[in-house]
Amino acid sequence: MFKHACRLAFSRLAISGLAILCVAPARAAPVTLQFWTIEKPNQVTQSYALAKEFEAKNPDIHIEIKHVDFADVSNDTMRAIATGAGPDLVTIDNPEVALFAAHNALADLSPLIAQSKVIDPKRFFPGPLASVTWKGHVFGLPRGSNTLVLYINDDAFKAAGLDPAQPPATWDALREDARKLTDPAKGVYGLAFSAIGDEEGTFQFLPWVQSAGGDYDKISGPAGVAALTFWQSLIDEKLASHDTLIRAQSDAFQTFVNGNAAMAISGPWELSGPISTAKFAWSTALLPVQKPGGTHASALGEHAFVILHNSAHPAEAFRFLEYVYSQEGRDWNEFGMLPSIRIDNPAAPQHPQAYATFIEEMKYARVRGPNPHWSVISKAIQAAFQSALTHQAQPAAALKDAQAIIDPALQGDN
Amino acid sequence: MKLAHQRPMFDIAMLGVPLVFLVLICAVPVVYTVVMSFQSVDMFTIMSLRRPFVGLHNYMALFARPGARHIFLNTALFTILSVSAQLVLGFALALFFNRRFPGAATLRGVFLAGWIMPGLVVGGIWKWIFAGDNGVLNAVLAGLHLTRSHPFWLSDPALSLYAVIVANIWLGIPFNMILLSVGLAAVPADVYEAAKMDGAGPVRTFLFITLPMMRATIAAVASLGVIFTLQQYDLISGLTEGGPSNSSNVAQYWSWQLSFQVYEIGQGSALAVLMLAFTAAVAGFYVWSTRQEQAA
């Protein structure tokens, strides 16, 4: 309390000091919102486009945007919160929302949403809404969403005597097709995916566990073991490159674009660039399920807009979030993301077949967590699949070790 | 009179500015890290020193982590192999370029190009070279009929550490070469002349003239090599992220992972403190060895 008062007094002093320094006349200056984004200014991106349009419609609000690297944004935001010098608005990766919310670092948007004439929580897909909800309160707004689907090289399918209109629907079918598509003489693998030892690897692994009926909190159960054994078989049979263990998703997808993999698992971000250089016909399909009629599951990614708890202008920041929400229909065609809400826009989506697959997959996209200890849980899962894929441990033993780290993280709820 | 009066103040200011700079940039973070290594810290309490003290708990938890022994062993291998190979190859190149031949100075300059490149870029380039499926190295090996299968240099846990070491050796050679070249240039020519007149061949000249005269330089380069190698972070980030399954992970990268990926800042700090103590010992050895040299 004392510390807080001190800090407040100090910051007031600093502000009044600044005011004396600035000799500008005190006109009704617009409110300035500090906004940190992972997007870069030289790209045609959501943050800059929407902020500019919003400023034009709301002359009383000025948005000052700062680019922060993807890898740094959580750390920088936490540090900024600790020093009391954070931005008003920031986008953070959706599994991190719980961590920030549990530390009371975020403004609770629930009361604002309840009064909002623009935002209707019922229109959200369940995954995106869950990703920004902590203990029944909404602490963020998905800036868009992404999920994983199976990309298919139609030409390679036909060459192998397969029908691209009949994509593999189960794990067994996927493995069977991958065997037919793999051609070591030509340097072609059946499948490209990422099993890298960071968050991208967890992102790719969990859908398999979930499809088999498990999840991160019971990772050592039969579903986890089945998923990891399946992954192991793909690497061991050389249906996917051994370098899958150190390839990020974009690196793995590039091998698909280059024709070195006949199928790939990746997200919608590939559509706005890499796929355009592919010299073959391609299509998309839902991720295969474990057994015929089994549970569909996919990952849910993308950053969420949050308003920091110590923001001086939460109402103005929320108005910007309302504008973001109202423009979700542009996510697919303009910003390379999926909308987080059920909408009829865009009327004419680019890559219509892929759009249909992705929108269908969004129904099954599941949040990672939410848990404030997500980074610890995720690291344990990464350690498990990496040690099993390198045969340093059996899948069951590796996942048991992970569970031993995850259990205490599930106990402590903050 | 007036001047003499002002000068001490000026001297103090001239001394004080760099001292304040040094304290702020070096001493404060070091002390802060040491304090954090004895505390329970998370990202949200990183700016407040009023945190619970936990004694040696962070250190014990660090050693109890799965993979700790493996990572320490990797760090020792990474450091010893990198520094010794950099030194030997750097010395060989320094001796080579010490022979006067046309273009020697220019070529030596070109060698420096590798050193000025950022570790991340070097990591990106070596990642292409070491790629298992379509990598440059495997293409060369296959062309020479040296390997039948293509090794996965970066994703095979038996190879990944050595692949990272090779890239790090390449990165460190120019620095070693330049410092050792300077050392070689400082060896008086008349000593060599005397040796030649006494009938010493090139091997004996190297063993009994060059090496002893270069002792201080070699100790300095080796110490700096250890320090730089223990700082090597971005190359590992660019190549393998310490994977797969920690097979190429080393203490400095692990410290970052602990602090900024899983937010175990206390343990990350404990590891940083251990590395600092080791580096300080290396620096102490360096100072001691050069002092012996000056006294002799």
PDB file of N, CA, C and O in Angstrom, chain A residues 190-248:
ATOM      1  N   GLY A 190       6.289 -37.864 -46.901  1.00  0.00           N
ATOM      2  CA  GLY A 190       4.833 -37.876 -46.933  1.00  0.00           C
ATOM      3  C   GLY A 190       4.230 -36.670 -46.250  1.00  0.00           C
ATOM      4  O   GLY A 190       3.249 -36.098 -46.720  1.00  0.00           O
ATOM      5  N   LEU A 191       4.834 -36.269 -45.133  1.00  0.00           N
ATOM      6  CA  LEU A 191       4.207 -35.242 -44.290  1.00  0.00           C
ATOM      7  C   LEU A 191       5.268 -34.302 -43.729  1.00  0.00           C
ATOM      8  O   LEU A 191       6.374 -34.729 -43.390  1.00  0.00           O
ATOM      9  N   ALA A 192       4.899 -33.030 -43.626  1.00  0.00           N
ATOM     10  CA  ALA A 192       5.744 -32.050 -42.937  1.00  0.00           C
ATOM     11  C   ALA A 192       4.963 -31.462 -41.780  1.00  0.00           C
ATOM     12  O   ALA A 192       3.799 -31.076 -41.949  1.00  0.00           O
ATOM     13  N   PHE A 193       5.557 -31.459 -40.616  1.00  0.00           N
ATOM     14  CA  PHE A 193       4.955 -30.782 -39.463  1.00  0.00           C
ATOM     15  C   PHE A 193       6.091 -30.327 -38.562  1.00  0.00           C
ATOM     16  O   PHE A 193       7.261 -30.485 -38.904  1.00  0.00           O
ATOM     17  N   SER A 194       5.764 -29.729 -37.426  1.00  0.00           N
ATOM     18  CA  SER A 194       6.809 -29.236 -36.541  1.00  0.00           C
ATOM     19  C   SER A 194       6.714 -29.907 -35.186  1.00  0.00           C
ATOM     20  O   SER A 194       5.655 -29.923 -34.575  1.00  0.00           O
ATOM     21  N   ALA A 195       7.836 -30.485 -34.737  1.00  0.00           N
ATOM     22  CA  ALA A 195       7.926 -31.050 -33.388  1.00  0.00           C
ATOM     23  C   ALA A 195       9.062 -30.354 -32.653  1.00  0.00           C
ATOM     24  O   ALA A 195       9.777 -30.958 -31.866  1.00  0.00           O
ATOM     25  N   ILE A 196       9.236 -29.063 -32.928  1.00  0.00           N
ATOM     26  CA  ILE A 196      10.326 -28.294 -32.337  1.00  0.00           C
ATOM     27  C   ILE A 196      10.080 -28.135 -30.830  1.00  0.00           C
ATOM     28  O   ILE A 196       8.929 -28.141 -30.379  1.00  0.00           O
ATOM     29  N   GLY A 197      11.165 -27.991 -30.087  1.00  0.00           N
ATOM     30  CA  GLY A 197      11.035 -27.905 -28.628  1.00  0.00           C
ATOM     31  C   GLY A 197      10.697 -26.517 -28.137  1.00  0.00           C
ATOM     32  O   GLY A 197      11.355 -25.990 -27.253  1.00  0.00           O
ATOM     33  N   ASP A 198       9.685 -25.902 -28.727  1.00  0.00           N
ATOM     34  CA  ASP A 198       9.181 -24.648 -28.161  1.00  0.00           C
ATOM     35  C   ASP A 198       7.662 -24.623 -28.295  1.00  0.00           C
ATOM     36  O   ASP A 198       7.041 -25.641 -28.577  1.00  0.00           O
ATOM     37  N   GLU A 199       7.052 -23.450 -28.073  1.00  0.00           N
ATOM     38  CA  GLU A 199       5.589 -23.390 -28.018  1.00  0.00           C
ATOM     39  C   GLU A 199       4.948 -23.890 -29.318  1.00  0.00           C
ATOM     40  O   GLU A 199       3.865 -24.471 -29.301  1.00  0.00           O
ATOM     41  N   GLU A 200       5.610 -23.701 -30.454  1.00  0.00           N
ATOM     42  CA  GLU A 200       5.043 -24.172 -31.721  1.00  0.00           C
ATOM     43  C   GLU A 200       4.891 -25.690 -31.721  1.00  0.00           C
ATOM     44  O   GLU A 200       3.951 -26.235 -32.294  1.00  0.00           O
ATOM     45  N   GLY A 201       5.834 -26.382 -31.074  1.00  0.00           N
ATOM     46  CA  GLY A 201       5.756 -27.833 -30.992  1.00  0.00           C
ATOM     47  C   GLY A 201       4.554 -28.277 -30.165  1.00  0.00           C
ATOM     48  O   GLY A 201       3.825 -29.198 -30.550  1.00  0.00           O
ATOM     49  N   THR A 202       4.332 -27.624 -29.048  1.00  0.00           N
ATOM     50  CA  THR A 202       3.157 -27.926 -28.212  1.00  0.00           C
ATOM     51  C   THR A 202       1.878 -27.683 -28.997  1.00  0.00           C
ATOM     52  O   THR A 202       0.928 -28.471 -28.942  1.00  0.00           O
ATOM     53  N   PHE A 203       1.871 -26.571 -29.719  1.00  0.00           N
ATOM     54  CA  PHE A 203       0.731 -26.169 -30.538  1.00  0.00           C
ATOM     55  C   PHE A 203       0.381 -27.264 -31.538  1.00  0.00           C
ATOM     56  O   PHE A 203      -0.790 -27.575 -31.767  1.00  0.00           O
ATOM     57  N   GLN A 204       1.417 -27.903 -32.109  1.00  0.00           N
ATOM     58  CA  GLN A 204       1.175 -28.948 -33.106  1.00  0.00           C
ATOM     59  C   GLN A 204       0.842 -30.296 -32.469  1.00  0.00           C
ATOM     60  O   GLN A 204       0.160 -31.117 -33.075  1.00  0.00           O
ATOM     61  N   PHE A 205       1.331 -30.526 -31.257  1.00  0.00           N
ATOM     62  CA  PHE A 205       1.166 -31.843 -30.638  1.00  0.00           C
ATOM     63  C   PHE A 205      -0.211 -32.015 -29.988  1.00  0.00           C
ATOM     64  O   PHE A 205      -0.831 -33.081 -30.096  1.00  0.00           O
ATOM     65  N   LEU A 206      -0.697 -30.970 -29.321  1.00  0.00           N
ATOM     66  CA  LEU A 206      -1.923 -31.135 -28.521  1.00  0.00           C
ATOM     67  C   LEU A 206      -3.145 -31.606 -29.302  1.00  0.00           C
ATOM     68  O   LEU A 206      -3.928 -32.414 -28.786  1.00  0.00           O
ATOM     69  N   PRO A 207      -3.371 -31.140 -30.551  1.00  0.00           N
ATOM     70  CA  PRO A 207      -4.563 -31.635 -31.266  1.00  0.00           C
ATOM     71  C   PRO A 207      -4.615 -33.158 -31.357  1.00  0.00           C
ATOM     72  O   PRO A 207      -5.698 -33.744 -31.291  1.00  0.00           O
ATOM     73  N   TRP A 208      -3.460 -33.801 -31.511  1.00  0.00           N
ATOM     74  CA  TRP A 208      -3.442 -35.264 -31.611  1.00  0.00           C
ATOM     75  C   TRP A 208      -3.897 -35.873 -30.287  1.00  0.00           C
ATOM     76  O   TRP A 208      -4.648 -36.838 -30.258  1.00  0.00           O
ATOM     77  N   VAL A 209      -3.397 -35.316 -29.186  1.00  0.00           N
ATOM     78  CA  VAL A 209      -3.789 -35.805 -27.860  1.00  0.00           C
ATOM     79  C   VAL A 209      -5.290 -35.606 -27.661  1.00  0.00           C
ATOM     80  O   VAL A 209      -5.997 -36.500 -27.196  1.00  0.00           O
ATOM     81  N   GLN A 210      -5.764 -34.419 -28.042  1.00  0.00           N
ATOM     82  CA  GLN A 210      -7.187 -34.098 -27.838  1.00  0.00           C
ATOM     83  C   GLN A 210      -8.084 -34.962 -28.720  1.00  0.00           C
ATOM     84  O   GLN A 210      -9.165 -35.381 -28.302  1.00  0.00           O
ATOM     85  N   SER A 211      -7.629 -35.236 -29.927  1.00  0.00           N
ATOM     86  CA  SER A 211      -8.423 -36.081 -30.821  1.00  0.00           C
ATOM     87  C   SER A 211      -8.576 -37.487 -30.241  1.00  0.00           C
ATOM     88  O   SER A 211      -9.595 -38.156 -30.454  1.00  0.00           O
ATOM     89  N   ALA A 212      -7.566 -37.929 -29.471  1.00  0.00           N
ATOM     90  CA  ALA A 212      -7.634 -39.262 -28.862  1.00  0.00           C
ATOM     91  C   ALA A 212      -8.345 -39.229 -27.511  1.00  0.00           C
ATOM     92  O   ALA A 212      -8.387 -40.242 -26.805  1.00  0.00           O
ATOM     93  N   GLY A 213      -8.872 -38.055 -27.141  1.00  0.00           N
ATOM     94  CA  GLY A 213      -9.670 -37.976 -25.908  1.00  0.00           C
ATOM     95  C   GLY A 213      -8.905 -37.459 -24.708  1.00  0.00           C
ATOM     96  O   GLY A 213      -9.424 -37.460 -23.586  1.00  0.00           O
ATOM     97  N   GLY A 214      -7.705 -37.005 -24.876  1.00  0.00           N
ATOM     98  CA  GLY A 214      -6.938 -36.491 -23.738  1.00  0.00           C
ATOM     99  C   GLY A 214      -6.776 -34.984 -23.807  1.00  0.00           C
ATOM    100  O   GLY A 214      -7.430 -34.321 -24.611  1.00  0.00           O
ATOM    101  N   ASP A 215      -5.916 -34.460 -22.946  1.00  0.00           N
ATOM    102  CA  ASP A 215      -5.585 -33.043 -22.998  1.00  0.00           C
ATOM    103  C   ASP A 215      -4.314 -32.812 -22.185  1.00  0.00           C
ATOM    104  O   ASP A 215      -3.764 -33.758 -21.627  1.00  0.00           O
ATOM    105  N   TYR A 216      -3.900 -31.555 -22.108  1.00  0.00           N
ATOM    106  CA  TYR A 216      -2.638 -31.238 -21.442  1.00  0.00           C
ATOM    107  C   TYR A 216      -2.621 -31.651 -19.980  1.00  0.00           C
ATOM    108  O   TYR A 216      -1.579 -31.967 -19.421  1.00  0.00           O
ATOM    109  N   ASP A 217      -3.807 -31.649 -19.327  1.00  0.00           N
ATOM    110  CA  ASP A 217      -3.817 -31.902 -17.885  1.00  0.00           C
ATOM    111  C   ASP A 217      -3.717 -33.389 -17.556  1.00  0.00           C
ATOM    112  O   ASP A 217      -3.436 -33.751 -16.419  1.00  0.00           O
ATOM    113  N   LYS A 218      -3.993 -34.236 -18.533  1.00  0.00           N
ATOM    114  CA  LYS A 218      -3.798 -35.678 -18.307  1.00  0.00           C
ATOM    115  C   LYS A 218      -2.965 -36.246 -19.454  1.00  0.00           C
ATOM    116  O   LYS A 218      -3.336 -37.222 -20.101  1.00  0.00           O
ATOM    117  N   ILE A 219      -1.817 -35.635 -19.639  1.00  0.00           N
ATOM    118  CA  ILE A 219      -0.984 -35.919 -20.816  1.00  0.00           C
ATOM    119  C   ILE A 219      -0.425 -37.336 -20.792  1.00  0.00           C
ATOM    120  O   ILE A 219      -0.161 -37.932 -21.836  1.00  0.00           O
ATOM    121  N   SER A 220      -0.240 -37.919 -19.585  1.00  0.00           N
ATOM    122  CA  SER A 220       0.355 -39.267 -19.518  1.00  0.00           C
ATOM    123  C   SER A 220      -0.690 -40.356 -19.698  1.00  0.00           C
ATOM    124  O   SER A 220      -0.358 -41.538 -19.663  1.00  0.00           O
ATOM    125  N   GLY A 221      -1.947 -39.967 -19.897  1.00  0.00           N
ATOM    126  CA  GLY A 221      -3.008 -40.952 -20.102  1.00  0.00           C
ATOM    127  C   GLY A 221      -2.878 -41.652 -21.448  1.00  0.00           C
ATOM    128  O   GLY A 221      -1.987 -41.349 -22.248  1.00  0.00           O
ATOM    129  N   PRO A 222      -3.779 -42.598 -21.715  1.00  0.00           N
ATOM    130  CA  PRO A 222      -3.679 -43.368 -22.960  1.00  0.00           C
ATOM    131  C   PRO A 222      -3.702 -42.500 -24.221  1.00  0.00           C
ATOM    132  O   PRO A 222      -3.038 -42.831 -25.212  1.00  0.00           O
ATOM    133  N   ALA A 223      -4.435 -41.375 -24.178  1.00  0.00           N
ATOM    134  CA  ALA A 223      -4.510 -40.526 -25.368  1.00  0.00           C
ATOM    135  C   ALA A 223      -3.153 -39.905 -25.682  1.00  0.00           C
ATOM    136  O   ALA A 223      -2.721 -39.868 -26.841  1.00  0.00           O
ATOM    137  N   GLY A 224      -2.480 -39.426 -24.642  1.00  0.00           N
ATOM    138  CA  GLY A 224      -1.163 -38.837 -24.831  1.00  0.00           C
ATOM    139  C   GLY A 224      -0.186 -39.857 -25.389  1.00  0.00           C
ATOM    140  O   GLY A 224       0.576 -39.575 -26.318  1.00  0.00           O
ATOM    141  N   VAL A 225      -0.232 -41.068 -24.805  1.00  0.00           N
ATOM    142  CA  VAL A 225       0.685 -42.116 -25.251  1.00  0.00           C
ATOM    143  C   VAL A 225       0.390 -42.489 -26.707  1.00  0.00           C
ATOM    144  O   VAL A 225       1.309 -42.647 -27.524  1.00  0.00           O
ATOM    145  N   ALA A 226      -0.912 -42.595 -27.044  1.00  0.00           N
ATOM    146  CA  ALA A 226      -1.284 -42.937 -28.425  1.00  0.00           C
ATOM    147  C   ALA A 226      -0.781 -41.864 -29.396  1.00  0.00           C
ATOM    148  O   ALA A 226      -0.222 -42.179 -30.456  1.00  0.00           O
ATOM    149  N   ALA A 227      -0.968 -40.599 -29.034  1.00  0.00           N
ATOM    150  CA  ALA A 227      -0.562 -39.501 -29.917  1.00  0.00           C
ATOM    151  C   ALA A 227       0.950 -39.505 -30.121  1.00  0.00           C
ATOM    152  O   ALA A 227       1.436 -39.363 -31.247  1.00  0.00           O
ATOM    153  N   LEU A 228       1.674 -39.664 -29.026  1.00  0.00           N
ATOM    154  CA  LEU A 228       3.135 -39.599 -29.126  1.00  0.00           C
ATOM    155  C   LEU A 228       3.676 -40.823 -29.870  1.00  0.00           C
ATOM    156  O   LEU A 228       4.623 -40.719 -30.653  1.00  0.00           O
ATOM    157  N   THR A 229       3.059 -41.987 -29.636  1.00  0.00           N
ATOM    158  CA  THR A 229       3.478 -43.185 -30.364  1.00  0.00           C
ATOM    159  C   THR A 229       3.247 -42.998 -31.857  1.00  0.00           C
ATOM    160  O   THR A 229       4.067 -43.401 -32.687  1.00  0.00           O
ATOM    161  N   PHE A 230       2.126 -42.328 -32.181  1.00  0.00           N
ATOM    162  CA  PHE A 230       1.834 -42.053 -33.592  1.00  0.00           C
ATOM    163  C   PHE A 230       2.889 -41.116 -34.196  1.00  0.00           C
ATOM    164  O   PHE A 230       3.423 -41.379 -35.277  1.00  0.00           O
ATOM    165  N   TRP A 231       3.191 -40.049 -33.494  1.00  0.00           N
ATOM    166  CA  TRP A 231       4.227 -39.109 -33.962  1.00  0.00           C
ATOM    167  C   TRP A 231       5.549 -39.835 -34.166  1.00  0.00           C
ATOM    168  O   TRP A 231       6.250 -39.627 -35.155  1.00  0.00           O
ATOM    169  N   GLN A 232       5.868 -40.696 -33.169  1.00  0.00           N
ATOM    170  CA  GLN A 232       7.119 -41.433 -33.225  1.00  0.00           C
ATOM    171  C   GLN A 232       7.187 -42.297 -34.495  1.00  0.00           C
ATOM    172  O   GLN A 232       8.220 -42.371 -35.157  1.00  0.00           O
ATOM    173  N   SER A 233       6.055 -42.921 -34.831  1.00  0.00           N
ATOM    174  CA  SER A 233       6.044 -43.806 -36.002  1.00  0.00           C
ATOM    175  C   SER A 233       6.280 -43.007 -37.286  1.00  0.00           C
ATOM    176  O   SER A 233       6.919 -43.492 -38.220  1.00  0.00           O
ATOM    177  N   LEU A 234       5.780 -41.765 -37.329  1.00  0.00           N
ATOM    178  CA  LEU A 234       5.983 -40.935 -38.524  1.00  0.00           C
ATOM    179  C   LEU A 234       7.465 -40.634 -38.730  1.00  0.00           C
ATOM    180  O   LEU A 234       7.976 -40.660 -39.857  1.00  0.00           O
ATOM    181  N   ILE A 235       8.161 -40.350 -37.629  1.00  0.00           N
ATOM    182  CA  ILE A 235       9.599 -40.033 -37.728  1.00  0.00           C
ATOM    183  C   ILE A 235      10.396 -41.315 -37.981  1.00  0.00           C
ATOM    184  O   ILE A 235      11.288 -41.359 -38.835  1.00  0.00           O
ATOM    185  N   ASP A 236      10.063 -42.372 -37.213  1.00  0.00           N
ATOM    186  CA  ASP A 236      10.839 -43.622 -37.325  1.00  0.00           C
ATOM    187  C   ASP A 236      10.729 -44.235 -38.723  1.00  0.00           C
ATOM    188  O   ASP A 236      11.688 -44.774 -39.254  1.00  0.00           O
ATOM    189  N   GLU A 237       9.530 -44.152 -39.284  1.00  0.00           N
ATOM    190  CA  GLU A 237       9.340 -44.727 -40.627  1.00  0.00           C
ATOM    191  C   GLU A 237       9.834 -43.788 -41.723  1.00  0.00           C
ATOM    192  O   GLU A 237       9.654 -44.059 -42.908  1.00  0.00           O
ATOM    193  N   LYS A 238      10.390 -42.657 -41.300  1.00  0.00           N
ATOM    194  CA  LYS A 238      10.900 -41.652 -42.244  1.00  0.00           C
ATOM    195  C   LYS A 238       9.802 -41.133 -43.169  1.00  0.00           C
ATOM    196  O   LYS A 238      10.045 -40.812 -44.328  1.00  0.00           O
ATOM    197  N   LEU A 239       8.568 -41.077 -42.635  1.00  0.00           N
ATOM    198  CA  LEU A 239       7.472 -40.464 -43.397  1.00  0.00           C
ATOM    199  C   LEU A 239       7.525 -38.953 -43.251  1.00  0.00           C
ATOM    200  O   LEU A 239       6.924 -38.218 -44.029  1.00  0.00           O
ATOM    201  N   ALA A 240       8.227 -38.497 -42.207  1.00  0.00           N
ATOM    202  CA  ALA A 240       8.513 -37.076 -42.030  1.00  0.00           C
ATOM    203  C   ALA A 240      10.001 -36.962 -41.714  1.00  0.00           C
ATOM    204  O   ALA A 240      10.587 -37.876 -41.137  1.00  0.00           O
ATOM    205  N   SER A 241      10.599 -35.842 -42.090  1.00  0.00           N
ATOM    206  CA  SER A 241      12.037 -35.669 -41.911  1.00  0.00           C
ATOM    207  C   SER A 241      12.406 -35.679 -40.434  1.00  0.00           C
ATOM    208  O   SER A 241      11.658 -35.195 -39.584  1.00  0.00           O
ATOM    209  N   HIS A 242      13.594 -36.191 -40.124  1.00  0.00           N
ATOM    210  CA  HIS A 242      14.075 -36.125 -38.743  1.00  0.00           C
ATOM    211  C   HIS A 242      14.270 -34.680 -38.313  1.00  0.00           C
ATOM    212  O   HIS A 242      14.201 -34.354 -37.122  1.00  0.00           O
ATOM    213  N   ASP A 243      14.527 -33.786 -39.252  1.00  0.00           N
ATOM    214  CA  ASP A 243      14.683 -32.366 -38.921  1.00  0.00           C
ATOM    215  C   ASP A 243      13.378 -31.730 -38.450  1.00  0.00           C
ATOM    216  O   ASP A 243      13.374 -30.560 -38.041  1.00  0.00           O
ATOM    217  N   THR A 244      12.267 -32.487 -38.508  1.00  0.00           N
ATOM    218  CA  THR A 244      11.002 -32.024 -37.924  1.00  0.00           C
ATOM    219  C   THR A 244      11.219 -31.574 -36.475  1.00  0.00           C
ATOM    220  O   THR A 244      10.531 -30.685 -35.987  1.00  0.00           O
ATOM    221  N   LEU A 245      12.213 -32.184 -35.809  1.00  0.00           N
ATOM    222  CA  LEU A 245      12.454 -31.880 -34.396  1.00  0.00           C
ATOM    223  C   LEU A 245      13.041 -30.494 -34.161  1.00  0.00           C
ATOM    224  O   LEU A 245      13.025 -30.003 -33.036  1.00  0.00           O
ATOM    225  N   ILE A 246      13.618 -29.903 -35.220  1.00  0.00           N
ATOM    226  CA  ILE A 246      14.209 -28.570 -35.016  1.00  0.00           C
ATOM    227  C   ILE A 246      13.623 -27.554 -35.991  1.00  0.00           C
ATOM    228  O   ILE A 246      14.124 -26.443 -36.097  1.00  0.00           O
ATOM    229  N   ARG A 247      12.548 -27.955 -36.706  1.00  0.00           N
ATOM    230  CA  ARG A 247      11.961 -27.017 -37.666  1.00  0.00           C
ATOM    231  C   ARG A 247      10.765 -26.300 -37.055  1.00  0.00           C
ATOM    232  O   ARG A 247       9.861 -26.946 -36.526  1.00  0.00           O
ATOM    233  N   ALA A 248      10.767 -24.995 -37.205  1.00  0.00           N
ATOM    234  CA  ALA A 248       9.573 -24.226 -36.866  1.00  0.00           C
ATOM    235  C   ALA A 248       8.511 -24.527 -37.929  1.00  0.00           C
ATOM    236  O   ALA A 248       8.815 -25.085 -38.982  1.00  0.00           O
TER     237      ALA A 248
END
